[in-house]
């Protein structure tokens, strides 16, 4: 999986720099760089994984979480949950004094900005699709079969952190990234598919960067905010600093609480369906 993710980047890296879409460190330059990074950079990875699953593993797409009734409805429900949960985290940081408002709904004054924001939703949906198919669909299911669910969640989340790591990243950001993956794993295992968590992942990233003009994993959209433009202030552990609210300790607290809630719901569901509870 690491090879599938890294190998396409090697030949594309120099070309992306020649187009002035990325820096020598691989960071996207502007909105065009952000689109290029996540469309062009992720498409070969998705193609390689799907080819491996079908042609080498001989498995169906249903075996990697692309199963279940009403997938579109489930994705849209996950998208709405993503909007609500990221707004909850941002408001919590704001109320704790970690954010300052710098403008209200400025994107609505620019039709061009609204067009770019709509295109970014498609881009974040594609990014979420690729990452969820790889991590919570393919790798999680394979490792769980060969070991057990707990080991699979741990290994998938460690590799997720590794592939999202950047030099000089604060420990709090690494922890939050790890918990992000654990939460996504727990959701996928709870529902038996990746449609919902795919929508949640896209909604979380999209509203964070377009709704509040805040970075996602250190990357910004460079567009005016749909809702409220916010600027971090105070301690980096509260605001997440350049990494965005995803690096805040309040975000980590949210993920821990959400994982515990999923575990409680799953345990209660198993208890209610057991013969002794009837």
Short mmCIF file of C-alpha atoms in Angstrom, two decimals:
data_model
loop_
_atom_site.label_atom_id
_atom_site.label_comp_id
_atom_site.label_asym_id
_atom_site.label_seq_id
_atom_site.Cartn_x
_atom_site.Cartn_y
_atom_site.Cartn_z
CA UNK A 1 0.00 0.00 0.00
CA UNK A 2 2.84 2.38 0.83
CA UNK A 3 4.40 1.58 -2.55
CA UNK A 4 1.10 2.18 -4.36
CA UNK A 5 0.88 5.55 -2.63
CA UNK A 6 4.52 6.62 -3.01
CA UNK A 7 5.61 5.28 -6.42
CA UNK A 8 3.28 7.52 -8.50
CA UNK A 9 4.52 10.56 -6.59
CA UNK A 10 8.15 10.09 -7.71
CA UNK A 11 7.67 10.72 -11.46
CA UNK A 12 4.92 13.28 -10.86
CA UNK A 13 6.85 15.37 -8.35
CA UNK A 14 9.25 16.97 -10.82
CA UNK A 15 6.48 17.56 -13.35
CA UNK A 16 4.29 19.23 -10.69
CA UNK A 17 7.16 21.54 -9.80
CA UNK A 18 7.76 22.40 -13.46
CA UNK A 19 4.10 23.46 -13.69
CA UNK A 20 4.56 25.61 -10.56
CA UNK A 21 1.91 23.55 -8.79
CA UNK A 22 4.08 22.38 -5.89
CA UNK A 23 7.16 23.37 -3.92
CA UNK A 24 10.32 21.24 -3.71
CA UNK A 25 8.89 19.91 -0.41
CA UNK A 26 5.77 18.73 -2.24
CA UNK A 27 3.42 21.36 -0.79
CA UNK A 28 0.74 22.58 -3.24
CA UNK A 29 1.01 26.14 -4.57
CA UNK A 30 -2.31 27.95 -4.65
CA UNK A 31 -5.68 26.56 -5.60
CA UNK A 32 -4.41 25.04 -8.86
CA UNK A 33 -1.73 23.17 -6.94
CA UNK A 34 -4.28 21.84 -4.48
CA UNK A 35 -6.48 20.51 -7.29
CA UNK A 36 -3.50 18.98 -9.12
CA UNK A 37 -2.12 17.33 -6.00
CA UNK A 38 -5.32 15.53 -5.14
CA UNK A 39 -6.69 14.75 -8.60
CA UNK A 40 -3.52 13.87 -10.49
CA UNK A 41 -1.59 12.57 -7.49
CA UNK A 42 -4.28 10.22 -6.18
CA UNK A 43 -5.79 8.83 -9.39
CA UNK A 44 -2.87 6.43 -10.14
CA UNK A 45 -2.95 5.17 -6.56
CA UNK A 46 -6.67 4.39 -6.72
CA UNK A 47 -6.25 2.63 -10.08
CA UNK A 48 -3.37 0.52 -8.74
CA UNK A 49 -5.27 -0.54 -5.62
CA UNK A 50 -8.46 -1.46 -7.48
CA UNK A 51 -6.44 -3.42 -10.05
CA UNK A 52 -4.64 -5.28 -7.25
CA UNK A 53 -7.89 -6.10 -5.45
CA UNK A 54 -9.63 -7.40 -8.58
CA UNK A 55 -6.80 -8.94 -10.61
CA UNK A 56 -4.30 -10.13 -8.00
CA UNK A 57 -6.48 -10.68 -4.95
CA UNK A 58 -9.46 -11.87 -6.98
CA UNK A 59 -11.79 -10.04 -4.62
CA UNK A 60 -14.97 -8.09 -5.25
CA UNK A 61 -15.37 -4.39 -4.51
CA UNK A 62 -17.90 -5.37 -1.85
CA UNK A 63 -15.05 -7.04 0.07
CA UNK A 64 -13.36 -3.65 0.56
CA UNK A 65 -16.40 -1.89 1.97
CA UNK A 66 -18.13 -0.79 -1.26
CA UNK A 67 -21.31 -2.62 -0.31
CA UNK A 68 -24.64 -2.09 1.41
CA UNK A 69 -28.00 -0.60 0.41
CA UNK A 70 -28.53 3.02 -0.72
CA UNK A 71 -24.86 4.04 -1.04
CA UNK A 72 -25.67 7.58 -2.25
CA UNK A 73 -28.00 8.19 0.70
CA UNK A 74 -25.35 6.84 3.07
CA UNK A 75 -22.64 9.07 1.57
CA UNK A 76 -24.89 12.14 1.86
CA UNK A 77 -25.71 11.29 5.46
CA UNK A 78 -22.00 10.95 6.20
CA UNK A 79 -21.38 14.28 4.46
CA UNK A 80 -23.92 15.96 6.75
CA UNK A 81 -22.31 14.38 9.82
CA UNK A 82 -18.94 15.65 8.59
CA UNK A 83 -20.31 19.19 8.35
CA UNK A 84 -21.81 19.00 11.82
CA UNK A 85 -18.83 17.46 13.60
CA UNK A 86 -16.19 19.76 12.14
CA UNK A 87 -18.38 22.77 12.93
CA UNK A 88 -18.67 21.47 16.50
CA UNK A 89 -14.89 21.26 16.87
CA UNK A 90 -14.31 24.71 15.32
CA UNK A 91 -16.96 26.33 17.54
CA UNK A 92 -15.42 24.66 20.62
CA UNK A 93 -11.98 26.09 19.74
CA UNK A 94 -13.56 29.49 19.06
CA UNK A 95 -15.39 29.50 22.41
CA UNK A 96 -12.16 28.52 24.16
CA UNK A 97 -10.55 31.67 22.76
CA UNK A 98 -8.53 30.03 20.01
CA UNK A 99 -10.19 31.74 17.04
CA UNK A 100 -11.00 35.28 16.01
CA UNK A 101 -13.60 36.19 13.37
CA UNK A 102 -12.25 38.11 10.38
CA UNK A 103 -15.23 38.27 8.04
CA UNK A 104 -18.71 36.86 7.47
CA UNK A 105 -19.78 34.93 4.37
CA UNK A 106 -17.41 36.72 2.01
CA UNK A 107 -17.53 33.91 -0.57
CA UNK A 108 -21.17 34.76 -1.39
CA UNK A 109 -20.02 38.05 -2.91
CA UNK A 110 -17.97 36.28 -5.57
CA UNK A 111 -19.57 33.86 -8.08
CA UNK A 112 -16.09 32.72 -9.13
CA UNK A 113 -15.25 31.80 -5.54
CA UNK A 114 -18.52 29.87 -5.23
CA UNK A 115 -17.67 27.95 -8.39
CA UNK A 116 -14.25 27.01 -7.02
CA UNK A 117 -15.79 26.01 -3.70
CA UNK A 118 -18.22 23.70 -5.51
CA UNK A 119 -15.36 22.15 -7.47
CA UNK A 120 -13.45 21.66 -4.23
CA UNK A 121 -16.32 19.59 -2.87
CA UNK A 122 -15.87 17.20 -5.79
CA UNK A 123 -12.13 17.17 -5.20
CA UNK A 124 -12.50 16.41 -1.50
CA UNK A 125 -15.02 13.68 -2.34
CA UNK A 126 -12.44 12.10 -4.64
CA UNK A 127 -9.70 12.39 -2.03
CA UNK A 128 -11.93 10.85 0.63
CA UNK A 129 -12.91 8.05 -1.75
CA UNK A 130 -9.29 7.18 -2.48
CA UNK A 131 -8.16 7.27 1.15
CA UNK A 132 -11.13 5.33 2.49
CA UNK A 133 -10.90 2.67 -0.22
CA UNK A 134 -7.18 2.23 0.53
CA UNK A 135 -7.07 2.48 4.32
CA UNK A 136 -10.48 1.57 5.73
CA UNK A 137 -11.55 -0.60 2.79
CA UNK A 138 -8.66 -2.63 1.43
CA UNK A 139 -5.87 -2.62 4.05
CA UNK A 140 -8.14 -2.78 7.12
CA UNK A 141 -10.01 -5.81 5.77
CA UNK A 142 -6.86 -7.65 4.68
CA UNK A 143 -4.93 -7.12 7.92
CA UNK A 144 -8.00 -7.93 10.05
CA UNK A 145 -8.34 -11.30 8.31
CA UNK A 146 -4.66 -12.13 8.80
CA UNK A 147 -4.44 -10.89 12.43
CA UNK A 148 -7.40 -9.40 14.28
CA UNK A 149 -9.48 -6.22 14.25
CA UNK A 150 -7.52 -4.43 17.01
CA UNK A 151 -4.15 -5.03 15.32
CA UNK A 152 -5.62 -3.99 11.96
CA UNK A 153 -6.95 -0.69 13.34
CA UNK A 154 -3.59 0.02 14.99
CA UNK A 155 -1.47 -0.76 11.91
CA UNK A 156 -3.76 1.09 9.50
CA UNK A 157 -3.73 4.18 11.71
CA UNK A 158 0.07 4.09 12.10
CA UNK A 159 0.55 3.90 8.34
CA UNK A 160 -2.05 6.66 7.88
CA UNK A 161 0.05 8.84 10.21
CA UNK A 162 3.23 7.93 8.34
CA UNK A 163 1.80 8.95 4.96
CA UNK A 164 0.44 12.21 6.40
CA UNK A 165 3.64 13.06 8.26
CA UNK A 166 5.68 16.16 7.50
CA UNK A 167 8.98 17.31 9.04
CA UNK A 168 8.76 19.25 12.32
CA UNK A 169 5.14 18.15 12.82
CA UNK A 170 4.14 18.64 16.48
CA UNK A 171 3.32 15.47 18.46
CA UNK A 172 -0.23 16.74 19.03
CA UNK A 173 -0.86 16.78 15.28
CA UNK A 174 0.46 13.22 14.93
CA UNK A 175 -1.82 12.09 17.76
CA UNK A 176 -4.83 13.78 16.18
CA UNK A 177 -4.09 12.16 12.81
CA UNK A 178 -3.84 8.77 14.51
CA UNK A 179 -7.18 9.30 16.28
CA UNK A 180 -8.75 10.51 13.02
CA UNK A 181 -7.88 7.15 11.45
CA UNK A 182 -9.02 5.14 14.49
CA UNK A 183 -12.38 6.91 14.37
CA UNK A 184 -12.73 6.22 10.63
CA UNK A 185 -11.82 2.55 11.20
CA UNK A 186 -14.36 2.26 14.02
CA UNK A 187 -17.09 3.79 11.84
CA UNK A 188 -16.33 1.47 8.89
CA UNK A 189 -16.31 -1.62 11.11
CA UNK A 190 -19.51 -0.55 12.87
CA UNK A 191 -21.49 -0.03 9.65
CA UNK A 192 -19.85 -2.78 7.57
CA UNK A 193 -19.08 -0.43 4.66
CA UNK A 194 -17.10 2.73 3.87
CA UNK A 195 -19.84 4.84 2.24
CA UNK A 196 -20.70 6.78 5.38
CA UNK A 197 -17.15 7.44 6.52
CA UNK A 198 -16.27 8.44 2.96
CA UNK A 199 -18.92 11.17 3.09
CA UNK A 200 -17.86 12.21 6.59
CA UNK A 201 -14.20 12.51 5.55
CA UNK A 202 -15.10 14.72 2.58
CA UNK A 203 -17.52 16.89 4.57
CA UNK A 204 -15.00 17.40 7.38
CA UNK A 205 -12.20 18.54 5.05
CA UNK A 206 -14.39 20.62 2.74
CA UNK A 207 -16.27 22.67 5.33
CA UNK A 208 -13.13 23.23 7.38
CA UNK A 209 -11.28 24.88 4.53
CA UNK A 210 -14.18 26.53 2.64
CA UNK A 211 -16.56 27.30 5.48
CA UNK A 212 -14.03 28.79 7.89
CA UNK A 213 -10.99 29.57 5.70
CA UNK A 214 -8.84 27.27 7.82
CA UNK A 215 -6.15 24.80 6.68
CA UNK A 216 -6.64 21.04 6.45
CA UNK A 217 -3.45 19.17 7.38
CA UNK A 218 -1.55 22.39 6.75
CA UNK A 219 -3.10 23.00 3.30
CA UNK A 220 -5.45 25.90 2.64
CA UNK A 221 -7.85 26.53 -0.25
CA UNK A 222 -6.96 30.24 -0.60
CA UNK A 223 -10.64 31.12 -1.00
CA UNK A 224 -12.95 33.42 1.00
CA UNK A 225 -15.09 31.72 3.63
CA UNK A 226 -18.63 30.49 3.02
CA UNK A 227 -19.55 30.98 6.68
CA UNK A 228 -17.06 32.80 8.91
CA UNK A 229 -13.41 33.53 8.17
CA UNK A 230 -11.48 32.60 11.32
CA UNK A 231 -7.91 33.35 12.35
CA UNK A 232 -6.13 31.31 15.05
CA UNK A 233 -4.95 33.04 18.19
CA UNK A 234 -3.41 31.72 21.39
CA UNK A 235 -1.64 28.47 22.12
CA UNK A 236 -0.78 26.16 19.21
CA UNK A 237 -2.10 23.18 21.18
CA UNK A 238 -5.53 24.86 21.18
CA UNK A 239 -5.61 26.25 17.64
CA UNK A 240 -3.62 23.60 15.80
CA UNK A 241 -1.48 26.42 14.42
CA UNK A 242 -0.54 26.00 10.74
CA UNK A 243 -2.00 22.47 10.64
CA UNK A 244 -5.51 23.75 11.33
CA UNK A 245 -8.06 22.68 13.97
CA UNK A 246 -7.22 19.04 13.25
CA UNK A 247 -4.09 19.60 15.34
CA UNK A 248 -5.99 20.97 18.36
CA UNK A 249 -6.26 18.98 21.58
CA UNK A 250 -10.01 19.68 21.47
CA UNK A 251 -10.16 17.80 18.17
CA UNK A 252 -8.37 14.85 19.80
CA UNK A 253 -10.88 14.91 22.65
CA UNK A 254 -13.70 14.83 20.10
CA UNK A 255 -12.24 11.77 18.35
CA UNK A 256 -11.76 9.90 21.62
CA UNK A 257 -15.37 10.64 22.61
CA UNK A 258 -16.67 9.66 19.16
CA UNK A 259 -14.75 6.35 19.20
CA UNK A 260 -16.13 5.59 22.67
CA UNK A 261 -19.67 6.40 21.45
CA UNK A 262 -19.34 4.06 18.46
CA UNK A 263 -18.02 1.31 20.75
CA UNK A 264 -20.97 1.85 23.11
CA UNK A 265 -23.50 1.76 20.25
CA UNK A 266 -21.93 -1.38 18.80
CA UNK A 267 -21.81 -3.10 22.20
CA UNK A 268 -25.41 -2.14 22.99
CA UNK A 269 -26.55 -3.35 19.57
CA UNK A 270 -24.82 -6.72 20.08
CA UNK A 271 -26.38 -7.04 23.55
CA UNK A 272 -29.90 -6.22 22.29
CA UNK A 273 -29.62 -8.79 19.50
CA UNK A 274 -28.41 -11.61 21.76
CA UNK A 275 -30.91 -14.36 22.74
CA UNK A 276 -30.54 -13.59 26.46
CA UNK A 277 -31.69 -9.99 25.97
CA UNK A 278 -35.03 -11.02 24.44
#
